[in-house]
CSV table of C-alpha atoms in Angstrom, one decimal:
chain,number,residue,atom,x,y,z
A,80,MET,CA,54.1,28.7,38.6
A,81,ARG,CA,50.6,30.1,38.2
A,82,TYR,CA,47.6,28.0,37.0
A,83,ALA,CA,44.6,29.4,35.1
A,84,PRO,CA,41.4,29.3,37.1
A,85,LEU,CA,39.1,26.4,36.2
A,86,ALA,CA,36.3,28.8,35.2
A,87,LEU,CA,38.6,30.1,32.4
A,88,LEU,CA,39.4,26.6,31.1
A,89,ALA,CA,35.8,25.5,30.9
A,90,PRO,CA,35.0,27.1,27.5
A,91,LEU,CA,38.2,25.6,26.1
A,92,LEU,CA,37.3,22.2,27.3
A,93,LEU,CA,33.7,22.4,25.9
A,94,SER,CA,35.0,23.5,22.4
A,95,SER,CA,37.7,20.7,22.4
A,96,PRO,CA,37.3,17.9,19.8
A,97,LEU,CA,37.2,15.5,22.6
A,98,ALA,CA,34.0,17.1,23.9
A,99,GLY,CA,32.0,15.8,20.8
A,100,CYS,CA,33.1,12.2,21.1
A,101,ALA,CA,30.0,11.0,22.9
A,102,SER,CA,28.5,8.0,21.1
A,103,PRO,CA,25.0,8.6,19.5
A,104,PRO,CA,22.2,6.8,21.2
A,105,PRO,CA,21.4,3.4,19.7
A,106,PRO,CA,18.6,3.4,17.0
A,107,ASP,CA,15.1,2.1,17.8
A,108,LEU,CA,14.6,-1.3,16.3
A,109,PHE,CA,11.3,-2.4,14.8
A,110,THR,CA,9.9,-5.7,13.4
A,111,LEU,CA,6.9,-6.7,11.3
A,112,ALA,CA,4.6,-9.2,13.1
A,113,PRO,CA,2.2,-11.9,11.9
A,114,VAL,CA,-1.5,-10.9,11.8
A,115,VAL,CA,-4.2,-13.5,12.4
A,116,GLY,CA,-6.5,-14.2,9.5
A,117,ALA,CA,-9.4,-16.6,8.7
A,118,PRO,CA,-8.1,-20.2,8.2
A,119,LEU,CA,-9.2,-21.9,4.9
A,120,PRO,CA,-10.0,-25.6,4.5
A,121,THR,CA,-7.4,-26.3,1.8
A,122,LYS,CA,-5.8,-29.7,1.7
A,123,VAL,CA,-2.8,-29.1,-0.6
A,124,ALA,CA,0.2,-31.0,0.7
A,125,GLY,CA,2.6,-28.2,0.9
A,126,VAL,CA,3.5,-24.7,-0.3
A,127,GLU,CA,7.1,-23.4,-0.7
A,128,LEU,CA,7.5,-19.6,-0.4
A,129,ARG,CA,10.5,-18.6,-2.6
A,130,ARG,CA,12.6,-15.8,-1.3
A,131,VAL,CA,10.5,-12.6,-1.4
A,132,GLY,CA,11.7,-10.2,-4.1
A,133,LEU,CA,12.2,-6.7,-2.7
A,134,ALA,CA,12.4,-3.3,-4.5
A,135,GLY,CA,15.9,-2.0,-4.2
A,136,TYR,CA,14.9,1.2,-2.5
A,137,LEU,CA,13.4,-0.8,0.4
A,138,ASP,CA,16.4,-3.1,0.8
A,139,ARG,CA,18.1,-1.1,3.6
A,140,ASN,CA,18.3,-1.1,7.4
A,141,ASP,CA,16.6,2.3,7.7
A,142,ILE,CA,12.8,2.3,7.6
A,143,VAL,CA,11.4,4.0,4.4
A,144,ARG,CA,8.5,6.0,5.6
A,145,SER,CA,7.3,7.4,2.3
A,146,ALA,CA,8.2,7.7,-1.4
A,147,ALA,CA,6.1,10.7,-2.3
A,148,GLY,CA,6.9,13.4,-4.8
A,149,TYR,CA,9.8,11.4,-6.2
A,150,ARG,CA,11.6,11.7,-2.8
A,151,LEU,CA,12.3,9.1,-0.1
A,152,SER,CA,11.7,9.9,3.5
A,153,VAL,CA,13.9,7.6,5.6
A,154,THR,CA,14.2,7.4,9.4
A,155,THR,CA,17.9,7.1,10.2
A,156,ASP,CA,17.4,6.6,14.0
A,157,GLN,CA,14.7,3.9,13.5
A,158,ARG,CA,15.7,0.7,11.8
A,159,TRP,CA,14.5,-2.8,11.0
A,160,ALA,CA,15.7,-5.4,13.5
A,161,GLU,CA,16.7,-7.7,10.7
A,162,PRO,CA,17.1,-7.4,6.9
A,163,LEU,CA,13.7,-6.6,5.5
A,164,GLY,CA,13.7,-9.3,2.8
A,165,LYS,CA,14.4,-12.0,5.5
A,166,MET,CA,11.7,-10.5,7.7
A,167,LEU,CA,9.2,-10.6,4.9
A,168,ASP,CA,10.0,-14.3,4.3
A,169,ARG,CA,9.5,-15.1,7.9
A,170,VAL,CA,6.3,-13.1,8.6
A,171,LEU,CA,4.6,-14.0,5.4
A,172,SER,CA,5.4,-17.7,6.0
A,173,GLU,CA,3.8,-17.5,9.5
A,174,ASP,CA,0.8,-15.6,8.1
A,175,LEU,CA,0.3,-18.3,5.5
A,176,ALA,CA,0.8,-21.2,7.9
A,177,GLN,CA,-1.9,-19.8,10.1
A,178,ARG,CA,-4.3,-19.4,7.2
A,179,LEU,CA,-3.6,-22.8,5.7
A,180,PRO,CA,-3.7,-25.1,8.8
A,181,ASN,CA,-3.9,-28.3,6.7
A,182,THR,CA,-1.0,-27.3,4.5
A,183,SER,CA,2.7,-27.3,5.3
A,184,VAL,CA,4.2,-23.9,4.5
A,185,PHE,CA,8.0,-23.8,4.0
A,186,ALA,CA,10.2,-20.7,3.3
A,187,GLU,CA,13.0,-21.3,0.8
A,188,SER,CA,15.2,-19.1,3.1
A,189,GLY,CA,14.5,-21.3,6.1
A,190,ALA,CA,16.5,-24.3,7.3
A,191,ILE,CA,13.7,-26.8,6.9
A,192,GLN,CA,12.5,-28.0,3.5
A,193,GLY,CA,9.5,-30.1,2.8
A,194,ASP,CA,7.4,-31.7,0.1
A,195,SER,CA,5.7,-28.8,-1.7
A,196,ALA,CA,3.0,-29.2,-4.3
A,197,LEU,CA,2.9,-25.5,-5.0
A,198,ILE,CA,5.6,-22.9,-5.4
A,199,LEU,CA,4.7,-19.3,-4.4
A,200,GLU,CA,6.8,-16.3,-5.7
A,201,VAL,CA,6.2,-12.8,-4.4
A,202,ASN,CA,7.7,-9.5,-5.5
A,203,ILE,CA,7.2,-6.6,-3.2
A,204,GLN,CA,7.3,-3.5,-5.4
A,205,ARG,CA,6.3,-0.9,-2.8
A,206,LEU,CA,5.8,-0.8,1.0
A,207,ASP,CA,5.7,2.8,2.2
A,208,ALA,CA,3.3,5.7,2.6
A,209,ASP,CA,1.8,8.2,0.2
A,210,ALA,CA,2.0,12.0,0.7
A,211,ASP,CA,-1.3,11.8,2.7
A,212,GLY,CA,0.0,9.1,5.0
A,213,THR,CA,-1.8,6.2,3.4
A,214,VAL,CA,0.4,3.1,3.5
A,215,VAL,CA,0.7,1.2,0.2
A,216,LEU,CA,1.7,-2.4,-0.4
A,217,ALA,CA,2.1,-3.2,-4.1
A,218,ALA,CA,3.1,-6.8,-4.9
A,219,GLN,CA,3.2,-9.3,-7.7
A,220,ILE,CA,2.4,-12.9,-6.8
A,221,ALA,CA,2.7,-16.1,-8.9
A,222,PHE,CA,1.7,-19.7,-8.1
A,223,ARG,CA,2.8,-22.7,-10.0
A,224,GLN,CA,2.9,-26.4,-9.4
A,225,ASP,CA,6.3,-27.8,-8.5
A,226,GLY,CA,7.9,-29.2,-11.6
A,227,SER,CA,5.2,-28.0,-13.9
A,228,LYS,CA,6.1,-26.2,-17.2
A,229,THR,CA,2.7,-24.6,-17.5
A,230,ALA,CA,2.3,-20.9,-17.0
A,231,PRO,CA,1.9,-19.8,-13.4
A,232,ARG,CA,-1.2,-18.2,-12.0
A,233,THR,CA,-0.3,-14.6,-11.4
A,234,ASP,CA,-1.9,-11.5,-9.8
A,235,ASN,CA,-1.0,-7.9,-9.1
A,236,LEU,CA,-2.1,-6.5,-5.8
A,237,ARG,CA,-2.3,-3.0,-4.4
A,238,LEU,CA,-3.4,-2.8,-0.8
A,239,THR,CA,-3.8,0.4,1.2
A,240,ALA,CA,-4.5,1.3,4.8
A,241,MET,CA,-4.3,4.5,7.0
A,242,PRO,CA,-2.1,4.2,10.2
A,243,ALA,CA,-3.8,4.7,13.5
A,244,GLY,CA,-1.3,7.4,14.4
A,245,PRO,CA,1.7,9.4,13.1
A,246,GLY,CA,4.5,7.5,14.7
A,247,THR,CA,6.7,4.6,13.5
A,248,PRO,CA,5.0,2.0,15.6
A,249,ALA,CA,1.7,2.8,13.9
A,250,LEU,CA,3.4,2.7,10.5
A,251,VAL,CA,4.9,-0.7,11.2
A,252,ALA,CA,1.6,-2.1,12.6
A,253,THR,CA,-0.1,-1.0,9.4
A,254,MET,CA,2.5,-2.6,7.2
A,255,SER,CA,2.1,-5.8,9.2
A,256,GLY,CA,-1.7,-5.6,8.6
A,257,LEU,CA,-1.2,-5.2,4.9
A,258,LEU,CA,1.1,-8.1,4.8
A,259,GLY,CA,-1.7,-10.1,6.5
A,260,GLN,CA,-4.1,-9.0,3.8
A,261,LEU,CA,-1.6,-10.2,1.2
A,262,ALA,CA,-1.5,-13.5,3.0
A,263,ASP,CA,-5.4,-13.6,2.9
A,264,ARG,CA,-5.3,-13.1,-0.9
A,265,VAL,CA,-2.6,-15.6,-1.5
A,266,ALA,CA,-4.3,-18.3,0.7
A,267,ALA,CA,-7.5,-17.9,-1.3
A,268,MET,CA,-5.5,-18.7,-4.4
A,269,VAL,CA,-4.4,-22.1,-3.1
A,270,PRO,CA,-6.5,-24.8,-4.8
A,271,GLN,CA,-8.9,-26.7,-2.5
A,272,GLY,CA,-9.3,-30.4,-2.7
A,273,ASP,CA,-7.8,-33.7,-1.5
A,274,LYS,CA,-4.1,-34.3,-1.4
A,275,LYS,CA,-2.8,-36.2,-4.3
A,276,LYS,CA,-2.3,-39.9,-3.6
């Protein structure tokens, strides 16, 4: 019995369906991070951050780089390390706690609940880059006293910044910075004064 030389079998092996079964490399994972801001001397007992509302197009594992020209640019090999909504809850809570050192800040999505005098609601409508690379954070915020039936204090914010470089790390760092600016604006809305007896 004659056997074909290995050199003749090599092209057949390379074109075999088994040759393409190698697993793709794991995606790079990224996370937003708290950014230090100026602490404010507020003395409100507590603030509860309700679950951050998130635009549907952002609610995905893949990082949305831009939404320019009615098209989304998404990185399929670079993803968030956790669901973006939960990450925003966590990081914004940390940002606010650092800016409001005399106030207990609790996230509705967290395991710990406290006595909150104010309820904060945030809708993130946009968190991506324009065609020129400028990162945009568009958000609606509303503050109301816990249990109050009066209309909440609301504001619409549009914050922008240019990343330091073209890569995803620079994009995520810029997003973190804009979230810190959002926390600055929110902290400034917290009434100042003594705790209610």
